[in-house]
Amino acid sequence: MNRLFLALPLAAALSACGSADEPPTDLEAARSDGEAQALARNIEAGDFLDLALGPKIAGPQGEEVESALSNAEGNFADMRSFVACPAAMAVCDPQTAPEGTIYTYVHVVFPGEDNEAGTGSGEANDSSDVERATSFRMTQPATGFTGAAGYSKDEALAAIGMKADVVITCDEGALVWTVSAGDGGDQWEQAEPLTFWWQSTVPPAGPAPAYAILANYTPATGSGPCPAAAPGAVNACLAPSLDGSED
């Protein structure tokens, strides 16, 4: 299958981390031919604050979907998600949206819990105390992905500090945000929000079990807005590589 990007393995990302006393971590330093190939195809991360978002899609659960990322041991993150249309649109309704509309999928992820009694998954999340979260990802292909994705750089700075490093790659058509904070010191941890976003030409069909976090070295999964099935839609992760080769 043709792919434009490759996912940087978690072990490789962790091996690139330095100590808390070192300069900002640099996930751009490849240590093998495979890593070099993956890093050369990273997605350039856009800042969430630079987006001009319009109205949100209102689904059965309202404009925002709240969920928990969990496994058999308990909940490891709260997630609040929404899908927005461009700023120029007055209403975000896929049934009436013009052809070519770009939908921005936004996921605000709180490792452990969001510490708000009326949101997230509430007291059920108290079973997890996340000291280190290292990635957020999709577990299904990003149907209609345009190639534009990013995160909130201000939130990463607030949570982790100057050494924060987030690299966006693809894994079999799914997006992966690898978060590195180096060894020791501040990490992306309990109740610290990080906002991740990506854009698609395909509107959501509704919440689906398509998202995951790696927290305390443990994977946990949950639901969020996911594009509808669209066999003809392009996914930038699965486009031919820039040099015309196939992976």
mmCIF file of C-alpha atoms in Angstrom:
data_model
loop_
_atom_site.group_PDB
_atom_site.id
_atom_site.type_symbol
_atom_site.label_atom_id
_atom_site.label_comp_id
_atom_site.label_asym_id
_atom_site.label_seq_id
_atom_site.Cartn_x
_atom_site.Cartn_y
_atom_site.Cartn_z
ATOM 1 C CA MET A 1 0.000 0.000 0.000
ATOM 2 C CA ASN A 2 1.271 3.471 -0.821
ATOM 3 C CA ARG A 3 1.970 5.732 2.165
ATOM 4 C CA LEU A 4 3.186 9.285 2.418
ATOM 5 C CA PHE A 5 4.208 9.147 6.083
ATOM 6 C CA LEU A 6 5.495 6.544 8.487
ATOM 7 C CA ALA A 7 4.960 6.361 12.253
ATOM 8 C CA LEU A 8 7.963 6.891 14.490
ATOM 9 C CA PRO A 9 8.026 3.881 16.847
ATOM 10 C CA LEU A 10 7.427 4.690 20.502
ATOM 11 C CA ALA A 11 10.725 3.135 21.533
ATOM 12 C CA ALA A 12 12.571 5.348 19.073
ATOM 13 C CA ALA A 13 10.808 8.420 20.395
ATOM 14 C CA LEU A 14 11.721 7.564 23.976
ATOM 15 C CA SER A 15 15.340 6.884 23.052
ATOM 16 C CA ALA A 16 15.597 10.425 21.696
ATOM 17 C CA CYS A 17 14.679 11.932 25.060
ATOM 18 C CA GLY A 18 17.334 13.656 27.163
ATOM 19 C CA SER A 19 17.561 14.458 30.834
ATOM 20 C CA ALA A 20 15.623 17.291 32.477
ATOM 21 C CA ASP A 21 18.791 19.424 32.500
ATOM 22 C CA GLU A 22 19.367 19.156 28.756
ATOM 23 C CA PRO A 23 18.081 21.515 26.026
ATOM 24 C CA PRO A 24 14.662 20.844 24.462
ATOM 25 C CA THR A 25 14.297 17.280 23.245
ATOM 26 C CA ASP A 26 14.846 16.760 19.539
ATOM 27 C CA LEU A 27 12.819 14.023 17.918
ATOM 28 C CA GLU A 28 14.250 15.207 14.604
ATOM 29 C CA ALA A 29 17.562 13.408 15.321
ATOM 30 C CA ALA A 30 17.251 10.058 13.559
ATOM 31 C CA ARG A 31 19.404 7.209 14.841
ATOM 32 C CA SER A 32 18.765 4.694 12.075
ATOM 33 C CA ASP A 33 17.921 4.613 8.375
ATOM 34 C CA GLY A 34 14.346 3.669 9.242
ATOM 35 C CA GLU A 35 13.969 6.603 11.617
ATOM 36 C CA ALA A 36 15.504 8.946 9.051
ATOM 37 C CA GLN A 37 12.928 7.857 6.474
ATOM 38 C CA ALA A 38 10.088 8.356 8.962
ATOM 39 C CA LEU A 39 11.312 11.751 10.147
ATOM 40 C CA ALA A 40 11.741 12.975 6.583
ATOM 41 C CA ARG A 41 8.016 12.414 6.127
ATOM 42 C CA ASN A 42 6.742 14.012 9.328
ATOM 43 C CA ILE A 43 3.630 16.140 9.094
ATOM 44 C CA GLU A 44 4.391 19.785 9.804
ATOM 45 C CA ALA A 45 2.453 20.643 12.960
ATOM 46 C CA GLY A 46 0.159 23.655 12.855
ATOM 47 C CA ASP A 47 -0.682 25.618 15.988
ATOM 48 C CA PHE A 48 -4.261 25.307 17.200
ATOM 49 C CA LEU A 49 -4.357 29.037 17.985
ATOM 50 C CA ASP A 50 -3.738 29.823 14.316
ATOM 51 C CA LEU A 51 -6.914 28.093 13.163
ATOM 52 C CA ALA A 52 -9.937 30.154 12.126
ATOM 53 C CA LEU A 53 -12.757 27.852 13.176
ATOM 54 C CA GLY A 54 -16.434 28.403 12.569
ATOM 55 C CA PRO A 55 -19.532 26.756 14.036
ATOM 56 C CA LYS A 56 -19.466 23.213 15.368
ATOM 57 C CA ILE A 57 -21.492 20.252 14.189
ATOM 58 C CA ALA A 58 -24.345 19.555 16.594
ATOM 59 C CA GLY A 59 -24.867 15.808 16.915
ATOM 60 C CA PRO A 60 -27.028 13.635 19.186
ATOM 61 C CA GLN A 61 -24.707 14.468 22.109
ATOM 62 C CA GLY A 62 -24.600 18.173 21.331
ATOM 63 C CA GLU A 63 -21.717 20.174 19.877
ATOM 64 C CA GLU A 64 -19.089 18.419 22.014
ATOM 65 C CA VAL A 65 -18.589 14.724 22.744
ATOM 66 C CA GLU A 66 -17.144 13.721 26.120
ATOM 67 C CA SER A 67 -15.557 10.316 26.594
ATOM 68 C CA ALA A 68 -12.965 8.386 28.566
ATOM 69 C CA LEU A 69 -9.925 6.572 27.163
ATOM 70 C CA SER A 70 -9.796 3.368 29.162
ATOM 71 C CA ASN A 71 -8.769 -0.280 29.411
ATOM 72 C CA ALA A 72 -9.505 -3.152 31.777
ATOM 73 C CA GLU A 73 -7.572 -1.416 34.569
ATOM 74 C CA GLY A 74 -9.615 1.778 34.445
ATOM 75 C CA ASN A 75 -9.762 5.183 32.789
ATOM 76 C CA PHE A 76 -6.500 6.809 31.757
ATOM 77 C CA ALA A 77 -7.783 10.022 30.162
ATOM 78 C CA ASP A 78 -10.807 12.242 29.640
ATOM 79 C CA MET A 79 -11.367 13.532 26.122
ATOM 80 C CA ARG A 80 -13.601 16.318 24.850
ATOM 81 C CA SER A 81 -14.047 16.396 21.064
ATOM 82 C CA PHE A 82 -15.825 18.470 18.450
ATOM 83 C CA VAL A 83 -15.861 19.002 14.688
ATOM 84 C CA ALA A 84 -15.944 22.533 13.253
ATOM 85 C CA CYS A 85 -16.581 24.047 9.847
ATOM 86 C CA PRO A 86 -14.613 26.976 8.376
ATOM 87 C CA ALA A 87 -15.128 30.402 9.963
ATOM 88 C CA ALA A 88 -16.993 31.767 6.944
ATOM 89 C CA MET A 89 -19.919 29.381 7.448
ATOM 90 C CA ALA A 90 -22.877 30.424 9.603
ATOM 91 C CA VAL A 91 -24.047 26.873 10.332
ATOM 92 C CA CYS A 92 -22.101 23.606 10.345
ATOM 93 C CA ASP A 93 -24.464 21.021 8.921
ATOM 94 C CA PRO A 94 -22.941 18.349 6.660
ATOM 95 C CA GLN A 95 -26.342 17.906 4.983
ATOM 96 C CA THR A 96 -26.258 21.462 3.630
ATOM 97 C CA ALA A 97 -22.523 22.216 3.611
ATOM 98 C CA PRO A 98 -21.113 23.033 0.162
ATOM 99 C CA GLU A 99 -18.962 20.516 -1.666
ATOM 100 C CA GLY A 100 -15.317 20.850 -0.676
ATOM 101 C CA THR A 101 -16.009 21.872 2.928
ATOM 102 C CA ILE A 102 -13.052 21.128 5.207
ATOM 103 C CA TYR A 103 -13.965 19.761 8.633
ATOM 104 C CA THR A 104 -11.608 20.300 11.564
ATOM 105 C CA TYR A 105 -11.601 17.493 14.128
ATOM 106 C CA VAL A 106 -10.500 18.713 17.571
ATOM 107 C CA HIS A 107 -9.688 16.539 20.594
ATOM 108 C CA VAL A 108 -8.851 18.009 24.007
ATOM 109 C CA VAL A 109 -7.162 15.236 25.990
ATOM 110 C CA PHE A 110 -6.704 15.297 29.769
ATOM 111 C CA PRO A 111 -4.445 12.478 31.061
ATOM 112 C CA GLY A 112 -6.077 10.897 34.108
ATOM 113 C CA GLU A 113 -9.044 13.244 34.358
ATOM 114 C CA ASP A 114 -10.060 16.844 33.766
ATOM 115 C CA ASN A 115 -10.743 17.484 37.487
ATOM 116 C CA GLU A 116 -14.174 18.904 36.716
ATOM 117 C CA ALA A 117 -17.102 17.213 38.445
ATOM 118 C CA GLY A 118 -19.578 18.050 35.682
ATOM 119 C CA THR A 119 -17.497 17.006 32.683
ATOM 120 C CA GLY A 120 -15.378 14.131 31.473
ATOM 121 C CA SER A 121 -16.021 10.799 33.119
ATOM 122 C CA GLY A 122 -16.135 12.148 36.675
ATOM 123 C CA GLU A 123 -15.275 10.070 39.727
ATOM 124 C CA ALA A 124 -14.824 6.919 37.667
ATOM 125 C CA ASN A 125 -11.473 8.316 36.553
ATOM 126 C CA ASP A 126 -9.972 8.397 40.045
ATOM 127 C CA SER A 127 -8.463 4.945 39.533
ATOM 128 C CA SER A 128 -5.653 6.396 37.420
ATOM 129 C CA ASP A 129 -2.934 8.847 38.416
ATOM 130 C CA VAL A 130 -1.036 9.571 35.222
ATOM 131 C CA GLU A 131 2.579 10.590 35.725
ATOM 132 C CA ARG A 132 3.598 10.411 32.057
ATOM 133 C CA ALA A 133 1.583 10.337 28.840
ATOM 134 C CA THR A 134 3.645 9.892 25.694
ATOM 135 C CA SER A 135 1.274 9.698 22.739
ATOM 136 C CA PHE A 136 -2.232 10.293 21.441
ATOM 137 C CA ARG A 137 -3.347 8.564 18.276
ATOM 138 C CA MET A 138 -6.117 7.359 16.045
ATOM 139 C CA THR A 139 -6.788 3.638 15.884
ATOM 140 C CA GLN A 140 -8.628 3.850 12.553
ATOM 141 C CA PRO A 141 -7.564 5.459 9.261
ATOM 142 C CA ALA A 142 -8.052 9.234 9.019
ATOM 143 C CA THR A 143 -10.521 9.119 6.131
ATOM 144 C CA GLY A 144 -10.388 12.282 4.024
ATOM 145 C CA PHE A 145 -7.257 13.558 5.799
ATOM 146 C CA THR A 146 -6.012 16.652 3.951
ATOM 147 C CA GLY A 147 -2.468 16.591 5.344
ATOM 148 C CA ALA A 148 -3.166 19.425 7.818
ATOM 149 C CA ALA A 149 -2.834 18.576 11.515
ATOM 150 C CA GLY A 150 -1.362 20.007 14.686
ATOM 151 C CA TYR A 151 -1.792 20.716 18.372
ATOM 152 C CA SER A 152 -1.903 23.571 20.887
ATOM 153 C CA LYS A 153 1.680 24.730 21.300
ATOM 154 C CA ASP A 154 0.752 27.023 24.196
ATOM 155 C CA GLU A 155 -0.789 24.089 26.083
ATOM 156 C CA ALA A 156 2.288 21.929 25.439
ATOM 157 C CA LEU A 157 4.488 24.713 26.779
ATOM 158 C CA ALA A 158 2.298 25.139 29.874
ATOM 159 C CA ALA A 159 2.194 21.415 30.600
ATOM 160 C CA ILE A 160 5.763 20.424 29.826
ATOM 161 C CA GLY A 161 7.884 23.542 29.429
ATOM 162 C CA MET A 162 10.453 24.524 26.811
ATOM 163 C CA LYS A 163 11.572 20.929 26.267
ATOM 164 C CA ALA A 164 8.137 19.915 24.952
ATOM 165 C CA ASP A 165 8.343 18.172 21.584
ATOM 166 C CA VAL A 166 5.385 16.794 19.628
ATOM 167 C CA VAL A 167 5.932 14.911 16.367
ATOM 168 C CA ILE A 168 3.011 13.976 14.089
ATOM 169 C CA THR A 169 3.300 10.882 11.906
ATOM 170 C CA CYS A 170 1.013 8.300 10.327
ATOM 171 C CA ASP A 171 0.602 4.601 10.985
ATOM 172 C CA GLU A 172 -1.304 2.601 8.350
ATOM 173 C CA GLY A 173 -3.449 5.627 7.549
ATOM 174 C CA ALA A 174 -4.012 6.706 11.162
ATOM 175 C CA LEU A 175 -2.534 9.837 12.766
ATOM 176 C CA VAL A 176 -0.117 9.613 15.706
ATOM 177 C CA TRP A 177 1.005 12.510 17.927
ATOM 178 C CA THR A 178 4.143 11.476 19.866
ATOM 179 C CA VAL A 179 4.736 13.694 22.912
ATOM 180 C CA SER A 180 8.246 13.867 24.348
ATOM 181 C CA ALA A 181 9.291 15.732 27.491
ATOM 182 C CA GLY A 182 12.697 14.183 28.126
ATOM 183 C CA ASP A 183 13.595 12.163 31.203
ATOM 184 C CA GLY A 184 12.559 13.447 34.616
ATOM 185 C CA GLY A 185 11.085 16.850 35.383
ATOM 186 C CA ASP A 186 7.788 17.986 33.941
ATOM 187 C CA GLN A 187 5.850 15.522 31.816
ATOM 188 C CA TRP A 188 2.490 15.574 30.077
ATOM 189 C CA GLU A 189 0.642 14.296 33.122
ATOM 190 C CA GLN A 190 -2.506 14.237 35.255
ATOM 191 C CA ALA A 191 -5.224 16.752 34.290
ATOM 192 C CA GLU A 192 -2.996 18.743 31.903
ATOM 193 C CA PRO A 193 -4.979 19.391 28.694
ATOM 194 C CA LEU A 194 -3.421 19.075 25.276
ATOM 195 C CA THR A 195 -5.497 19.932 22.204
ATOM 196 C CA PHE A 196 -4.874 17.937 19.019
ATOM 197 C CA TRP A 197 -6.479 18.697 15.638
ATOM 198 C CA TRP A 198 -6.613 17.415 12.085
ATOM 199 C CA GLN A 199 -8.638 18.225 8.988
ATOM 200 C CA SER A 200 -10.726 16.063 6.685
ATOM 201 C CA THR A 201 -12.907 16.469 3.634
ATOM 202 C CA VAL A 202 -15.316 13.952 5.188
ATOM 203 C CA PRO A 203 -17.776 14.863 7.983
ATOM 204 C CA PRO A 204 -18.214 12.617 11.031
ATOM 205 C CA ALA A 205 -20.658 9.734 11.070
ATOM 206 C CA GLY A 206 -20.773 9.981 14.863
ATOM 207 C CA PRO A 207 -18.591 8.843 17.772
ATOM 208 C CA ALA A 208 -16.555 5.699 17.091
ATOM 209 C CA PRO A 209 -13.892 3.783 19.083
ATOM 210 C CA ALA A 210 -11.112 5.383 17.063
ATOM 211 C CA TYR A 211 -8.752 7.067 19.568
ATOM 212 C CA ALA A 212 -6.123 6.029 22.110
ATOM 213 C CA ILE A 213 -3.589 7.386 24.583
ATOM 214 C CA LEU A 214 -0.393 5.826 25.895
ATOM 215 C CA ALA A 215 -0.297 6.825 29.561
ATOM 216 C CA ASN A 216 1.909 5.337 32.277
ATOM 217 C CA TYR A 217 3.201 3.131 29.417
ATOM 218 C CA THR A 218 -0.310 1.657 29.118
ATOM 219 C CA PRO A 219 -2.571 1.949 26.035
ATOM 220 C CA ALA A 220 -6.162 3.024 26.652
ATOM 221 C CA THR A 221 -8.831 3.539 24.013
ATOM 222 C CA GLY A 222 -12.105 5.391 23.602
ATOM 223 C CA SER A 223 -14.616 7.017 21.277
ATOM 224 C CA GLY A 224 -14.716 10.350 19.513
ATOM 225 C CA PRO A 225 -16.020 11.876 16.286
ATOM 226 C CA CYS A 226 -14.835 9.847 13.310
ATOM 227 C CA PRO A 227 -15.343 10.395 9.561
ATOM 228 C CA ALA A 228 -18.072 8.530 7.771
ATOM 229 C CA ALA A 229 -17.173 5.777 5.337
ATOM 230 C CA ALA A 230 -16.055 7.351 2.064
ATOM 231 C CA PRO A 231 -14.352 4.834 -0.260
ATOM 232 C CA GLY A 232 -13.358 7.516 -2.776
ATOM 233 C CA ALA A 233 -11.935 9.978 -0.247
ATOM 234 C CA VAL A 234 -8.212 10.676 -0.276
ATOM 235 C CA ASN A 235 -6.211 10.096 2.914
ATOM 236 C CA ALA A 236 -2.916 12.019 2.835
ATOM 237 C CA CYS A 237 -1.349 9.314 5.007
ATOM 238 C CA LEU A 238 -1.941 6.800 2.235
ATOM 239 C CA ALA A 239 -0.892 8.954 -0.714
ATOM 240 C CA PRO A 240 2.110 7.954 -2.838
ATOM 241 C CA SER A 241 5.426 8.983 -1.345
ATOM 242 C CA LEU A 242 7.050 12.152 -2.626
ATOM 243 C CA ASP A 243 9.752 10.271 -4.504
ATOM 244 C CA GLY A 244 7.222 8.035 -6.228
ATOM 245 C CA SER A 245 8.302 4.911 -4.350
ATOM 246 C CA GLU A 246 5.916 2.556 -2.603
ATOM 247 C CA ASP A 247 6.255 1.320 0.997
#
